[in-house]
Amino acid sequence: MIDTSLKTYGEDVFSEREIRQYLPKTTAAKLIATMRDGKSMDPSIADAVAHGMKEWALAKGATHFTHWFQPMTGGTAEKHDSFLEPTGLAQAMYKFSGKNLIGGEADASSFPSGGLRSTFEARGYTAWDPTSPAFIKRHENGATLCIPTAFCAYTGAALDMKTPLLRSIQAVKRAVERLMNKFGSHGKHIDITLGAEQEYFLIDRAFYLKRPDLLQTGRTVFGAAPAKHQQLDDHYYGSIRPRILKFMSEAEDALWRLGVPAKTRHNEVAPAQFELAPMFEDINLAVDHNMLIMEVLRLTAEANGLVCLLHEKPFEGVNGSGKHCNWSIAYGGRNLLSPGDNPRDNAIFLTFLSAVIRAVDLHADLLRMSVASAGNDHRLGAHEAPPAIISIFLGDELSAVMKEIETGKTAKKTGRTAMKIGVDTLPPIPRDATDRNRTSPFAFTGNKFEFRAPGSSQNCAASQMVLNTIVAESIDAICDKLDALGGDFNEELQKLLQRLIRKHKRVLFSGDGYAADWQKEAAERGLPNLKDTPAAIEPLDNPANRALFAKYGVLDENEIISRREIAAEGYANRIRIEGRVALEIARSMVRPVVADEFSRLATAIGQARKDGLKAGLRGLGALSQKLGAGLDDLHVKCERLEKAIDSTPGKTIAAMEDLRRTVDRLELLVDDHRWPLPKYRQMLFIY
Ligand code: ADP
Ligand code: MG
């Protein structure tokens, strides 16, 4: 039953309310201080915390606990242990110790480690992350206590997505504090905030089960474009169909119980495409919550006879799915990326804004790297938003302000004198709720930056870890410069920002990111355009990039090497799987149908000739010509794909695309009833 009273909001989370209820007072206070302020945890409280957590979990019907972590597969992992402890013959009780809570040793030898761990010493270790609250996952017959953890090797090397994220959060917070000190602020609470919008497709499960490509790869490797898809823009923000609304409300109910602040829901651009956006939160929690959002969407779809497709491009020819990551910094509760209404706040805003611009310009390659995957290659650099070139959109008002600072002159008609940092207030900059430029991969949207390149299936920890690190570096560079300067602070800052803008303005772009001209112009500006995953992961070989991650303690050299290896291997594996699936479908599902139809035609033609019939022969002849040619074509292209699969991913992709053109043509020739795969016009419209 769906609860709309909010009484169940967060009921499955061991949050402050539960902590106060189940833990002794001083223990509760210590744990809450760690959760709120990231203060390092007093290990002596572990047993008491574990006891209280267990009591709470048992009251919720849990029998097991798990260290819940995010290995480099992109998903989440869990291995359940029961609380059971035998106390004698045929006697047992439930137990859970501080040791069980704090750390775990998982024989997790099969997770990708990129050589960081050899299988003979396969142990991986999980370590409790007290800043993200434990929660309960329910199932039909009970529940499991899930403890968010980091996952690392015996040596301490990170084997997961969370560890480097946590390190990067520390790095950027340190830098933010350093810069805020220059503005006379000290020691306030810093929050790096993330709101990750999640796009997804839903299709009827019956169709899904008949598509081996969807089952095995998450995307359709074949499928002719339907006459109508998204041309009429009639799905976007359209009224939500009852079956989908039922699904959405059930998913939200499950998320609200988990304390995930699911906030908006709507139909997206492509048919059968939807979006869920939560309220933004502390970045570490928001990342965990996004992982839960993806899981809840999948499970709720299943319970509704639907399938949730999180792949970046399940269907060719219509929009793919992204995960827009909205990012900002709050200092003492004030959003530093919110334009101020007094000179000092303005100066702070413009300085942080410039720091981000500098970071994105200098490290566009790393941002691009952070979103590289076989699935996302179908969006970035392919035929849709955003392009693989990383640029920043600021909007007209802010662009004008930046121009004023850069040139020291005001635009003609404003009637103002040029912005003086620390003296003037900013002209009002409208916070717009709409995407004014949907083609920009990195857009300033009034009080936050929206990174639109991350793919719908990706763990946002990867891109956010990079963003935090490069911004930390950029803020530090600004602080270093300010340290070295004497003179009036505001004047020096003005000159510094002027230099920064001059140097990094090439990354600012307000035009159409889809346009062919932009590719040319971006090349002239010297902006990287890394078109596919193999190109996009190369920046990890760059010594300067390695030094950057090492300097900020986010990833050391070995961790980077391992991540590069995992990315390359994962990519090659995925393409190989797609190639094999395409080959199997083409040979064992499509070819028999085409051959059968061809032979029936041949028989009919022979019979008609024998009987001396004239009418119909031309039609039959033409069709059999087309089918025959298609059949030959199919044969040749299958052979080619088979060879390509054993060579390189690039050749496999080209051969797959080539085969697809043939199969998609045949789809429109063969008897509709016999076509072995559900079609786009069915999957995208019947639900
Ligand atoms: P839009 O849908 O036009 O992009 P929204 O205001 O709905 O704009 O924002 C989208 C996402 O951005 C939501 O998840 C929202 O919570 C998040 N967001 C808003 N403010 C911030 C912020 N200061 N830091 C991080 N994310 C934010
Ligand atoms: Mg948005």
Coordinates of N, CA and C and ligand atoms in Angstrom, one line a residue, residues 195 197 199 236-237 266 268 275 277 324-326 433-435 438 445 448 450 452, ligand 2:
G195 N 22.4 17.1 -7.3 CA 21.1 16.7 -7.6 C 21.2 16.0 -9.0
E197 N 19.5 14.1 -12.0 CA 18.3 13.8 -12.7 C 18.5 12.5 -13.4
E199 N 17.2 9.8 -16.2 CA 16.3 9.5 -17.3 C 16.3 7.9 -17.5
Y236 N 7.0 14.6 -24.7 CA 7.7 15.4 -23.7 C 6.7 16.2 -22.9
Y237 N 6.8 16.0 -21.6 CA 5.9 16.6 -20.6 C 4.4 16.3 -20.9
H266 N 8.3 13.1 -14.9 CA 7.7 13.6 -16.2 C 8.1 12.7 -17.4
E268 N 9.7 12.2 -20.9 CA 10.8 12.8 -21.5 C 10.6 12.9 -23.1
E275 N 11.6 10.7 -16.7 CA 12.7 11.2 -15.8 C 12.2 11.3 -14.4
A277 N 13.6 13.2 -10.8 CA 14.7 14.0 -10.2 C 14.4 14.1 -8.7
H324 N 21.7 14.0 -15.7 CA 22.3 15.4 -15.5 C 22.7 15.6 -14.1
C325 N 23.9 15.9 -13.9 CA 24.5 16.1 -12.5 C 24.6 17.5 -12.1
N326 N 23.6 18.0 -11.3 CA 23.6 19.4 -10.8 C 24.5 19.5 -9.6
A433 N 14.3 28.4 -14.8 CA 14.0 27.0 -14.5 C 14.1 26.1 -15.8
T434 N 14.2 26.7 -16.9 CA 14.2 25.9 -18.1 C 15.6 25.7 -18.6
D435 N 15.8 24.8 -19.5 CA 17.1 24.6 -20.1 C 17.1 25.5 -21.3
R438 N 20.0 23.4 -24.3 CA 20.0 22.0 -24.0 C 21.2 21.3 -24.7
T445 N 23.2 27.1 -14.5 CA 21.7 27.2 -14.5 C 21.2 28.0 -13.3
K448 N 23.9 26.8 -9.9 CA 24.6 25.5 -9.9 C 25.0 25.3 -11.3
E450 N 25.2 22.4 -14.3 CA 24.6 21.1 -14.6 C 25.5 20.4 -15.7
R452 N 25.8 17.7 -18.1 CA 24.8 16.9 -18.8 C 25.3 15.6 -19.5
Ligands
MG2 MG 17.7 19.9 -15.9

